[in-house]
XYZ file of C-alpha atoms in Angstrom:
692
model
C 12.715 84.862 40.346
C 13.428 86.350 43.808
C 13.821 82.876 45.286
C 16.150 81.968 42.430
C 18.182 85.139 43.120
C 18.486 84.383 46.849
C 19.564 80.818 46.100
C 22.206 82.119 43.699
C 23.591 84.507 46.363
C 23.664 81.748 48.970
C 25.533 79.295 46.719
C 28.098 81.921 45.738
C 28.758 82.715 49.419
C 29.094 79.022 50.264
C 31.736 78.600 47.557
C 33.579 81.732 48.715
C 32.951 83.748 45.544
C 31.165 87.016 44.964
C 27.957 86.905 42.877
C 28.117 88.734 39.538
C 26.201 92.006 39.598
C 25.185 91.702 35.939
C 23.669 88.278 36.640
C 21.781 89.610 39.661
C 20.460 92.497 37.580
C 19.233 90.122 34.871
C 17.588 87.904 37.481
C 15.574 90.854 38.795
C 14.222 91.810 35.354
C 13.440 88.365 33.954
C 9.835 87.171 33.516
C 8.582 84.031 35.150
C 9.626 80.752 33.507
C 12.419 82.309 31.388
C 16.084 82.896 32.279
C 17.884 85.098 29.731
C 21.626 85.608 30.384
C 22.596 86.377 26.795
C 25.823 88.388 26.233
C 26.766 88.043 29.955
C 30.319 86.815 30.590
C 29.746 84.029 33.107
C 32.580 82.917 35.368
C 33.249 79.346 36.420
C 31.844 79.967 39.933
C 28.668 81.437 38.474
C 28.313 78.412 36.181
C 28.797 76.062 39.142
C 26.118 77.873 41.152
C 23.694 77.953 38.210
C 24.274 74.251 37.565
C 23.376 73.385 41.165
C 20.285 75.592 41.001
C 19.093 74.070 37.726
C 19.142 70.584 39.231
C 16.168 71.449 41.459
C 14.583 74.411 39.660
C 11.015 73.522 38.662
C 9.823 76.823 37.173
C 12.231 77.569 34.310
C 11.167 76.346 30.873
C 13.524 78.485 28.737
C 17.254 78.972 29.326
C 19.141 81.391 27.026
C 22.952 81.429 27.390
C 23.974 82.758 23.972
C 27.293 84.669 23.596
C 28.228 84.148 27.275
C 31.891 83.262 26.540
C 31.599 80.044 28.521
C 34.801 78.181 29.281
C 35.028 74.425 28.841
C 34.784 73.890 32.615
C 31.886 76.333 33.016
C 29.897 74.788 30.159
C 30.472 71.311 31.604
C 29.209 72.399 35.067
C 26.095 74.003 33.570
C 25.257 71.019 31.393
C 25.806 68.580 34.260
C 23.269 70.524 36.283
C 20.777 70.364 33.417
C 21.085 66.574 33.210
C 18.795 66.183 36.233
C 16.372 68.947 35.194
C 12.930 67.833 33.996
C 11.323 71.205 33.215
C 13.540 73.113 30.749
C 12.183 72.827 27.210
C 14.306 75.392 25.321
C 18.122 75.714 25.618
C 20.193 78.285 23.653
C 24.045 77.951 23.724
C 24.800 80.057 20.654
C 28.287 81.573 20.193
C 30.139 79.989 23.164
C 32.998 78.302 21.234
C 32.197 74.864 22.666
C 34.823 72.290 21.685
C 35.667 68.702 22.661
C 34.694 68.893 26.362
C 31.523 70.794 25.474
C 30.561 68.163 22.880
C 31.033 65.369 25.420
C 28.976 67.271 28.021
C 26.224 67.829 25.422
C 26.229 64.110 24.668
C 25.799 63.317 28.357
C 22.966 65.878 28.522
C 21.121 64.259 25.595
C 21.506 60.810 27.164
C 20.145 61.782 30.593
C 17.770 64.712 30.010
C 14.267 63.821 28.785
C 12.647 67.252 28.663
C 14.656 69.530 26.319
C 12.816 69.841 22.999
C 14.800 72.664 21.313
C 18.619 72.957 21.380
C 20.495 75.831 19.664
C 24.278 75.334 19.157
C 24.980 77.908 16.444
C 28.471 79.484 16.161
C 30.362 76.864 18.174
C 33.297 74.604 17.300
C 31.983 71.054 17.665
C 32.838 69.663 14.213
C 36.690 69.459 14.251
C 36.702 67.160 17.308
C 35.665 63.933 15.567
C 35.584 61.589 18.581
C 33.662 64.019 20.799
C 31.236 64.860 18.003
C 30.709 61.118 17.345
C 29.792 60.717 21.046
C 27.359 63.639 20.711
C 25.741 62.005 17.642
C 25.489 58.667 19.462
C 23.611 60.364 22.306
C 21.372 62.120 19.775
C 20.437 58.739 18.278
C 18.976 57.541 21.589
C 17.261 60.790 22.632
C 13.464 60.703 22.477
C 12.568 64.251 23.527
C 14.498 66.604 21.215
C 12.437 68.006 18.335
C 14.620 70.877 17.014
C 18.444 71.044 16.709
C 20.473 73.998 15.354
C 24.105 73.195 14.352
C 24.899 76.133 12.082
C 28.533 77.304 11.729
C 30.135 74.433 13.659
C 32.795 73.404 11.072
C 31.186 70.004 10.612
C 33.029 67.949 7.956
C 31.788 65.047 5.848
C 32.797 62.611 8.602
C 30.644 64.501 11.097
C 27.797 64.443 8.566
C 28.183 60.663 8.301
C 27.897 60.377 12.098
C 24.792 62.567 12.026
C 23.301 60.416 9.260
C 23.901 57.301 11.368
C 22.171 59.003 14.308
C 19.189 60.032 12.167
C 18.607 56.425 11.097
C 17.962 55.514 14.757
C 16.302 58.717 15.987
C 12.529 58.661 15.481
C 11.637 61.954 17.189
C 13.776 64.799 15.755
C 11.735 66.973 13.373
C 13.986 69.951 12.461
C 17.758 69.970 11.844
C 19.719 73.046 10.683
C 23.228 72.346 9.241
C 23.792 75.515 7.250
C 27.254 77.034 6.745
C 29.396 74.006 7.579
C 31.826 71.941 5.467
C 29.722 68.874 4.730
C 30.515 68.654 0.990
C 29.513 65.979 -1.515
C 30.272 62.913 0.637
C 28.400 64.254 3.653
C 25.439 65.239 1.498
C 25.266 61.729 0.036
C 25.395 60.187 3.516
C 22.501 62.379 4.684
C 20.448 61.591 1.569
C 21.010 57.855 2.047
C 19.816 57.997 5.669
C 16.586 59.900 4.966
C 14.570 56.891 3.667
C 14.906 55.296 7.131
C 13.796 58.432 8.994
C 10.067 59.190 8.912
C 9.848 62.091 11.378
C 12.381 64.659 10.107
C 10.495 67.164 7.934
C 12.975 70.094 7.829
C 16.684 69.758 6.937
C 18.715 72.862 5.944
C 22.007 72.317 4.020
C 22.733 75.703 2.435
C 26.366 76.898 2.387
C 27.932 73.409 2.560
C 29.192 72.970 -1.047
C 26.538 70.300 -1.560
C 25.518 69.729 -5.249
C 22.123 70.906 -6.377
C 20.807 67.434 -7.178
C 21.467 66.297 -3.599
C 19.693 69.399 -2.266
C 16.709 68.606 -4.477
C 16.679 65.008 -3.240
C 16.680 66.272 0.367
C 13.779 68.628 -0.398
C 11.805 65.779 -1.960
C 12.420 63.565 1.075
C 11.310 66.349 3.424
C 8.145 66.952 1.382
C 7.433 63.231 1.477
C 7.791 63.143 5.287
C 5.498 66.169 5.620
C 2.863 64.509 3.443
C 3.183 61.295 5.438
C 2.682 63.102 8.739
C -0.292 64.996 7.327
C -1.809 61.730 6.095
C -1.219 60.113 9.473
C -2.999 62.952 11.278
C -5.929 62.773 8.869
C -6.160 58.996 9.338
C -6.212 59.434 13.109
C -8.967 62.036 12.827
C -11.009 59.829 10.510
C -10.508 56.852 12.804
C -11.740 58.905 15.746
C -14.813 60.038 13.821
C -15.447 56.492 12.630
C -15.202 55.143 16.175
C -17.708 57.764 17.346
C -20.174 57.020 14.592
C -19.666 53.258 14.783
C -22.118 52.978 17.650
C -24.979 54.008 15.328
C -24.514 51.220 12.790
C -27.318 48.991 14.008
C -29.290 48.384 10.817
C -29.125 44.825 9.426
C -29.898 46.100 5.912
C -26.815 48.292 6.076
C -24.749 45.308 7.150
C -25.992 43.331 4.157
C -25.111 46.257 1.925
C -21.622 46.368 3.413
C -21.235 42.642 2.727
C -22.156 43.250 -0.911
C -19.656 46.119 -1.124
C -16.980 43.902 0.425
C -17.573 41.202 -2.170
C -17.335 43.750 -4.956
C -14.098 45.111 -3.532
C -12.672 41.620 -3.348
C -13.500 41.107 -7.017
C -11.875 44.438 -7.865
C -8.767 43.489 -5.881
C -8.619 40.155 -7.691
C -8.809 41.861 -11.079
C -6.161 44.407 -10.043
C -3.859 41.580 -8.927
C -4.309 39.874 -12.281
C -3.499 43.144 -14.034
C -0.427 43.580 -11.843
C 0.719 40.051 -12.749
C 0.348 40.826 -16.475
C 2.259 44.067 -16.075
C 4.988 42.204 -14.174
C 5.360 39.674 -16.979
C 5.578 42.475 -19.514
C 8.149 44.228 -17.344
C 10.262 41.049 -17.185
C 10.161 40.743 -20.971
C 11.134 44.392 -21.285
C 14.065 43.904 -18.892
C 15.233 40.902 -20.908
C 15.133 42.958 -24.109
C 17.061 45.723 -22.407
C 19.792 43.258 -21.404
C 19.973 41.954 -24.996
C 20.296 45.527 -26.305
C 23.055 46.274 -23.809
C 24.943 43.127 -24.887
C 24.629 44.099 -28.562
C 25.851 47.606 -27.772
C 28.872 46.143 -25.981
C 29.633 43.935 -29.014
C 29.267 46.960 -31.274
C 31.716 48.962 -29.190
C 34.227 46.094 -29.238
C 33.920 45.804 -33.022
C 34.405 49.548 -33.442
C 37.496 49.452 -31.214
C 38.938 46.538 -33.216
C 38.193 48.397 -36.456
C 39.987 51.502 -35.222
C 43.004 49.404 -34.186
C 43.081 47.727 -37.607
C 42.915 51.109 -39.302
C 45.856 52.315 -37.233
C 47.860 49.202 -38.178
C 46.962 49.634 -41.852
C 48.021 53.262 -41.734
C 51.387 52.308 -40.170
C 52.013 49.598 -42.783
C 51.030 52.044 -45.534
C 53.633 54.480 -44.274
C 56.250 51.697 -44.225
C 55.256 50.699 -47.770
C 55.568 54.278 -48.986
C 59.004 54.535 -47.402
C 60.073 51.256 -49.054
C 58.822 52.440 -52.454
C 60.668 55.724 -52.032
C 63.851 53.850 -51.155
C 63.359 51.610 -54.190
C 62.948 54.639 -56.471
C 66.042 56.265 -54.985
C 68.030 53.055 -55.551
C 66.808 52.836 -59.151
C 67.777 56.479 -59.760
C 71.197 55.971 -58.212
C 71.723 52.807 -60.300
C 70.710 54.636 -63.488
C 73.157 57.459 -62.685
C 75.988 54.968 -62.104
C 75.247 53.186 -65.390
C 75.315 56.460 -67.281
C 78.578 57.333 -65.573
C 80.077 53.936 -66.480
C 79.005 54.353 -70.110
C 80.653 57.774 -70.278
C 83.799 56.363 -68.696
C 83.805 53.453 -71.186
C 83.498 55.774 -74.169
C 86.311 57.941 -72.857
C 88.496 54.903 -72.239
C 87.904 53.605 -75.837
C 88.898 56.949 -77.358
C 92.085 57.091 -75.370
C 92.994 53.496 -76.395
C 92.668 54.327 -80.093
C 94.500 57.693 -79.982
C 96.894 57.471 -77.059
C 98.850 54.266 -77.105
C 99.906 51.670 -74.621
C 99.728 53.643 -71.354
C 95.995 54.222 -71.515
C 95.467 50.541 -72.258
C 96.970 49.567 -68.916
C 94.282 51.462 -66.959
C 91.198 50.462 -69.015
C 90.343 47.036 -67.573
C 89.860 48.338 -64.002
C 86.769 50.480 -64.781
C 84.526 47.729 -66.179
C 85.285 45.488 -63.159
C 84.274 48.161 -60.666
C 81.123 48.887 -62.667
C 80.191 45.180 -62.630
C 80.657 45.024 -58.854
C 78.515 48.105 -58.354
C 75.870 46.736 -60.656
C 75.740 43.395 -58.823
C 75.487 45.203 -55.499
C 72.685 47.407 -56.770
C 70.880 44.363 -58.143
C 71.104 42.664 -54.774
C 69.750 45.765 -53.008
C 66.991 46.029 -55.573
C 65.979 42.386 -55.085
C 65.949 42.836 -51.286
C 63.812 45.955 -51.649
C 61.406 44.105 -53.943
C 61.079 41.269 -51.427
C 60.424 43.737 -48.631
C 57.895 45.521 -50.818
C 56.083 42.249 -51.557
C 56.057 41.339 -47.856
C 54.598 44.706 -46.908
C 51.984 44.478 -49.661
C 50.939 41.027 -48.425
C 50.542 42.435 -44.910
C 48.466 45.324 -46.239
C 46.220 42.909 -48.149
C 45.775 40.804 -45.015
C 44.823 43.865 -42.997
C 42.364 44.966 -45.675
C 40.705 41.545 -45.508
C 40.467 41.834 -41.706
C 38.970 45.311 -42.006
C 36.351 44.074 -44.481
C 35.448 41.146 -42.194
C 35.129 43.462 -39.199
C 32.981 45.842 -41.232
C 30.709 42.938 -42.122
C 30.471 41.948 -38.441
C 29.730 45.550 -37.537
C 26.979 45.720 -40.141
C 25.467 42.465 -38.836
C 25.595 43.756 -35.259
C 23.900 47.010 -36.270
C 21.221 45.096 -38.152
C 20.616 42.836 -35.131
C 20.408 45.908 -32.876
C 17.856 47.514 -35.208
C 15.739 44.353 -35.297
C 15.842 44.035 -31.514
C 14.846 47.679 -31.043
C 11.910 47.249 -33.438
C 10.772 44.107 -31.632
C 11.098 45.910 -28.288
C 8.946 48.774 -29.548
C 6.307 46.314 -30.739
C 6.291 44.582 -27.347
C 6.026 47.929 -25.569
C 3.043 48.883 -27.731
C 1.419 45.531 -26.988
C 2.034 45.993 -23.276
C 0.484 49.457 -23.407
C -2.547 48.071 -25.207
C -2.931 45.339 -22.589
C -2.623 47.909 -19.829
C -5.292 50.092 -21.445
C -7.558 47.065 -21.783
C -7.119 46.215 -18.101
C -7.839 49.830 -17.175
C -11.036 49.775 -19.226
C -12.095 46.544 -17.549
C -11.433 47.925 -14.075
C -13.265 51.157 -14.946
C -16.249 49.159 -16.224
C -16.272 47.045 -13.060
C -16.220 50.203 -10.946
C -19.153 51.607 -12.880
C -21.035 48.356 -12.355
C -20.257 48.538 -8.643
C -21.581 52.107 -8.491
C -24.799 51.103 -10.252
C -25.250 48.097 -7.986
C -24.620 50.269 -4.939
C -27.237 52.792 -6.083
C -29.744 49.974 -6.574
C -28.955 48.581 -3.122
C -29.413 52.018 -1.539
C -32.774 52.450 -3.280
C -33.873 48.985 -2.196
C -32.785 49.714 1.339
C -34.734 52.999 1.359
C -37.940 51.263 0.204
C -37.465 48.520 2.765
C -36.969 51.064 5.529
C -40.149 52.890 4.525
C -42.109 49.640 4.598
C -40.621 48.724 7.963
C -41.504 52.200 9.241
C -45.156 51.750 8.221
C -45.223 48.318 9.807
C -43.776 49.745 12.991
C -46.412 52.472 13.094
C -49.185 49.882 12.771
C -47.539 47.819 15.472
C -47.311 50.867 17.759
C -51.014 51.499 17.257
C -51.799 47.913 18.191
C -49.545 48.092 21.196
C -51.137 51.347 22.322
C -54.459 49.490 22.830
C -52.776 47.020 25.209
C -50.550 49.627 26.910
C -52.573 49.700 30.145
C -52.336 45.965 30.634
C -48.612 45.834 29.857
C -47.477 48.942 31.745
C -46.245 47.027 34.753
C -44.409 44.566 32.560
C -42.950 47.478 30.617
C -41.406 48.936 33.782
C -39.676 45.641 34.470
C -38.481 45.484 30.873
C -37.148 49.029 31.142
C -35.153 48.149 34.228
C -33.679 45.131 32.439
C -33.006 47.260 29.384
C -31.162 49.837 31.486
C -28.888 47.147 32.915
C -28.292 45.710 29.458
C -27.603 49.188 28.117
C -24.935 49.682 30.769
C -23.344 46.376 29.777
C -23.601 47.313 26.119
C -21.925 50.665 26.781
C -19.082 48.919 28.602
C -18.666 46.473 25.743
C -18.790 49.362 23.276
C -15.996 51.150 25.169
C -13.945 47.941 25.072
C -14.644 47.604 21.349
C -13.607 51.218 20.769
C -10.350 50.656 22.632
C -9.697 47.504 20.651
C -10.474 49.286 17.347
C -8.190 52.153 18.324
C -5.366 49.739 19.181
C -5.804 47.851 15.926
C -5.924 51.142 14.009
C -2.641 52.211 15.599
C -1.088 48.879 14.626
C -2.420 49.243 11.106
C -1.085 52.807 10.864
C 2.310 51.609 12.099
C 2.234 48.913 9.430
C 1.317 51.489 6.785
C 4.099 53.788 7.954
C 6.548 50.910 7.680
C 5.366 50.275 4.140
C 5.696 53.959 3.317
C 9.197 53.961 4.766
C 10.155 51.002 2.589
C 8.678 52.758 -0.449
C 10.559 55.943 0.381
C 13.765 53.936 0.872
C 13.346 52.266 -2.527
C 12.609 55.611 -4.172
C 15.607 57.301 -2.549
C 17.870 54.402 -3.503
C 16.701 54.815 -7.083
C 17.314 58.557 -6.850
C 20.840 58.032 -5.478
C 21.539 55.572 -8.307
C 20.305 58.158 -10.826
C 22.520 60.814 -9.245
C 25.578 58.567 -9.498
C 24.769 57.789 -13.109
C 24.409 61.483 -13.956
C 27.817 62.209 -12.455
C 29.730 59.330 -14.060
C 28.161 58.859 -17.481
C 28.118 61.546 -20.184
C 27.499 59.805 -23.503
C 24.290 58.792 -25.247
C 24.362 55.178 -24.172
C 24.395 56.148 -20.470
C 21.520 58.551 -21.007
C 19.491 55.809 -22.639
C 20.161 53.370 -19.774
C 19.277 56.070 -17.232
C 15.988 56.782 -18.991
C 15.239 53.054 -19.050
C 15.859 52.865 -15.310
C 13.538 55.809 -14.729
C 10.821 54.159 -16.839
C 11.213 50.950 -14.855
C 10.988 52.916 -11.599
C 7.761 54.584 -12.733
C 6.256 51.246 -13.668
C 7.311 49.726 -10.347
C 5.801 52.744 -8.611
C 2.523 52.113 -10.481
C 2.543 48.464 -9.404
C 3.308 49.400 -5.806
C 0.464 51.928 -5.757
C -1.944 49.321 -7.108
C -0.763 46.793 -4.518
C -1.047 49.372 -1.758
C -4.593 50.214 -2.863
C -5.584 46.549 -2.765
C -3.978 46.114 0.672
C -5.848 49.133 2.021
C -9.112 47.763 0.637
C -8.472 44.390 2.281
C -7.674 46.030 5.607
C -10.837 48.142 5.424
C -12.857 45.022 4.609
C -11.462 43.185 7.632
C -12.067 46.165 9.902
C -15.643 46.661 8.721
C -16.336 42.922 9.142
C -15.077 43.023 12.714
C -17.148 46.089 13.530
C -20.175 44.509 11.832
C -19.991 41.397 14.049
C -19.838 43.508 17.175
C -22.729 45.665 16.025
C -24.849 42.607 15.299
C -24.400 41.475 18.877
C -25.413 44.901 20.157
C -28.434 44.927 17.824
C -29.609 41.621 19.288
C -29.433 43.036 22.822
C -31.169 46.335 22.042
C -33.867 45.079 19.659
C -36.440 44.746 22.507
C -36.636 48.484 23.130
C -39.881 49.943 21.733
C -38.916 53.590 22.173
C -35.944 53.489 19.716
C -37.942 54.055 16.511
C -37.177 57.762 16.196
C -33.488 57.155 16.920
C -33.513 54.440 14.266
C -34.885 56.915 11.698
C -32.160 59.440 12.550
C -29.494 56.743 12.327
C -30.863 55.631 8.940
C -30.643 59.228 7.664
C -27.106 59.519 9.035
C -26.184 56.252 7.363
C -27.542 57.475 4.034
C -25.491 60.666 4.332
C -22.441 58.653 5.231
C -23.034 56.367 2.251
C -23.168 59.416 0.014
C -19.972 60.772 1.546
C -18.268 57.393 1.160
C -19.391 57.149 -2.471
C -18.112 60.657 -3.205
C -14.785 59.908 -1.452
C -14.444 56.679 -3.384
C -15.207 58.466 -6.635
C -12.666 61.212 -5.864
C -10.033 58.606 -4.971
C -10.754 56.805 -8.237
C -10.403 60.056 -10.193
C -7.130 60.805 -8.393
C -5.788 57.349 -9.232
C -6.825 57.733 -12.859
C -5.161 61.157 -13.084
C -2.028 59.757 -11.478
C -2.032 56.829 -13.913
C -2.511 59.243 -16.808
C 0.415 61.367 -15.638
C 2.572 58.258 -15.254
C 1.643 57.107 -18.757
C 2.474 60.550 -20.117
C 5.875 60.452 -18.399
C 6.434 56.959 -19.762
C 5.545 58.124 -23.240
C 7.949 61.055 -22.994
C 10.741 58.813 -21.729
C 10.148 56.315 -24.541
C 10.141 59.143 -27.083
C 13.431 60.395 -25.722
C 14.855 56.852 -25.808
C 13.729 56.519 -29.445
C 15.321 59.871 -30.259
C 18.599 58.869 -28.627
C 18.563 55.543 -30.490
C 17.973 57.347 -33.779
C 20.880 59.657 -32.997
C 23.067 56.648 -32.205
C 21.996 54.982 -35.457
C 22.809 58.172 -37.408
C 26.178 58.408 -35.706
C 26.896 54.771 -36.509
C 25.885 55.283 -40.159
C 28.049 58.416 -40.353
C 30.956 56.473 -38.850
C 30.444 53.612 -41.300
C 30.258 55.988 -44.277
C 33.379 57.769 -43.075
C 35.232 54.470 -42.705
C 34.155 53.330 -46.182
C 35.085 56.670 -47.684
C 38.416 56.576 -45.937
C 39.112 53.001 -47.103
C 38.042 53.768 -50.687
C 39.967 57.031 -50.923
C 43.106 55.984 -49.006
C 46.455 55.673 -50.880
C 46.719 52.073 -49.724
C 43.811 51.071 -51.965
C 45.389 52.912 -54.896
C 48.696 51.112 -54.363
C 47.128 47.661 -53.888
C 47.350 45.340 -56.958
C 44.313 44.757 -59.112
C 42.568 41.495 -58.325
């Protein structure tokens, strides 16, 4: 660090500025390879000098500049100097309030620097500047060196999260990303979840303190666990491939090659049977999907009929109220007419008494009262006839509505009956499909048992044959020992030729190993692509389930969601079976290729007489490897069977829940129908309707 200190003094003097004493003190106490200037207030001149030094510094691997109160200009000068650095691996810029200019400088750093693996940007202010942060994310997408990024407390909004998600879809090297205590929210969380299926390297993503729903957090955790498992599997496959390539040189026994051919044939037969089973399951799945669509259509018709029934009931209730009002008016008119008649009768009696007792004057006023009474009576009769006509019209409308309600109730009953029949038929088909699946499983299990028995027989036959060949070789060695003196000179020449051939064989073996390694890498890349597609499909299904949980709250939505989950589990089962068959085919092709190469090597090295002991050791190693392979195959089979059993159990639980929900819906429909019938039978409209 003394050279670094002298260079810092020289640059400060050249720029006409005094070096900071606190910086010089820190430079004296720092260990080699680490520059820690945390909590030091760095000026612009100091940042310029440090930036120039970092362009050529080849000893620093860690640079800590946390809480240094860097200005925008100072941070830009430092980061520009780091762009040309090829040694720094760890950079800490925590708590420097970096804003738009800092975000742009960080983007330039990520585009040009190829050595920084860990970048800490906690407690800065990068999120509010959308354009600058988008440039930073674009640079992150193309960076191939960064493994760890800390963006805590940067006020990143959902738009910034969307930019980060877009960067993660193209970045295939970042492994850890910390986004805690920002403002990502629901939309940003969804964007990050949707990008994870296309990223296979990120195995740690922190989203606490962002107002992200719990289901999205769980989906992120599942995706991270899946990436961790995939990386672990990839490392194990590489290790196994390395071990296989090392031990591949010992596979020189023709009997073992014949055994491998037999195993390959048996695996092909197993793959053929699994493909047939997958085809049957696919047909059953198509039939199940068709039944689901029919059930959904019937449910839609049922909802429409219920809505029409409710509308008809509302209309009938309104007409009933109008009819009651008309009847009340008619009764009031009849009462008023009766009162007027009684009044006219009293007036007539009074007028008759006055005519008999009083004389001529009362007779002059008498004729006017009967005329007024007749006019009132005619008017009341007209009103009464109009009210009767209105009453008849309203009653006809009520009867028409009652007929419509009865017809709609009949349609509703027919729809419910059709729904019940369809559900029963669907259950029967599901049971049949389960029985077929169980039958196929039994067949595959029986074929596997047959394969195991055949393999054991082949191993026993191979052991006997090797013992016989060993005895024959011993007899041949004894015969050759008698003629050793005469063939010693010829043996020396043969040894020289064998040494040259061995050198050629070793070169060819190295080439074969390189070719196998290259093909294994290609195969692993292909498998990773398949796994990525599977993860993308699973995450798309999970996002669809999340949307359905948020938007649908009634029983019908729950039933459709459960159906989707059941279909996803069945598709997952089919994909696992297909993946197993593909892996078996790839292993068969790889073993065939290795077998051809080993046959050629066996033909070259068969002339060596001193390889008998090595052959015995190789045979023992092959037997142990066969045992290991048989145990691995058996364990894999048990794992698959346990996974299938768990999937069937989940399927059974989902179907039970679907049946329970359907029973609840049927009970609700029956309750609604009984309530409607009770309402129609006990309503005043039915009491007022004429007897038919």
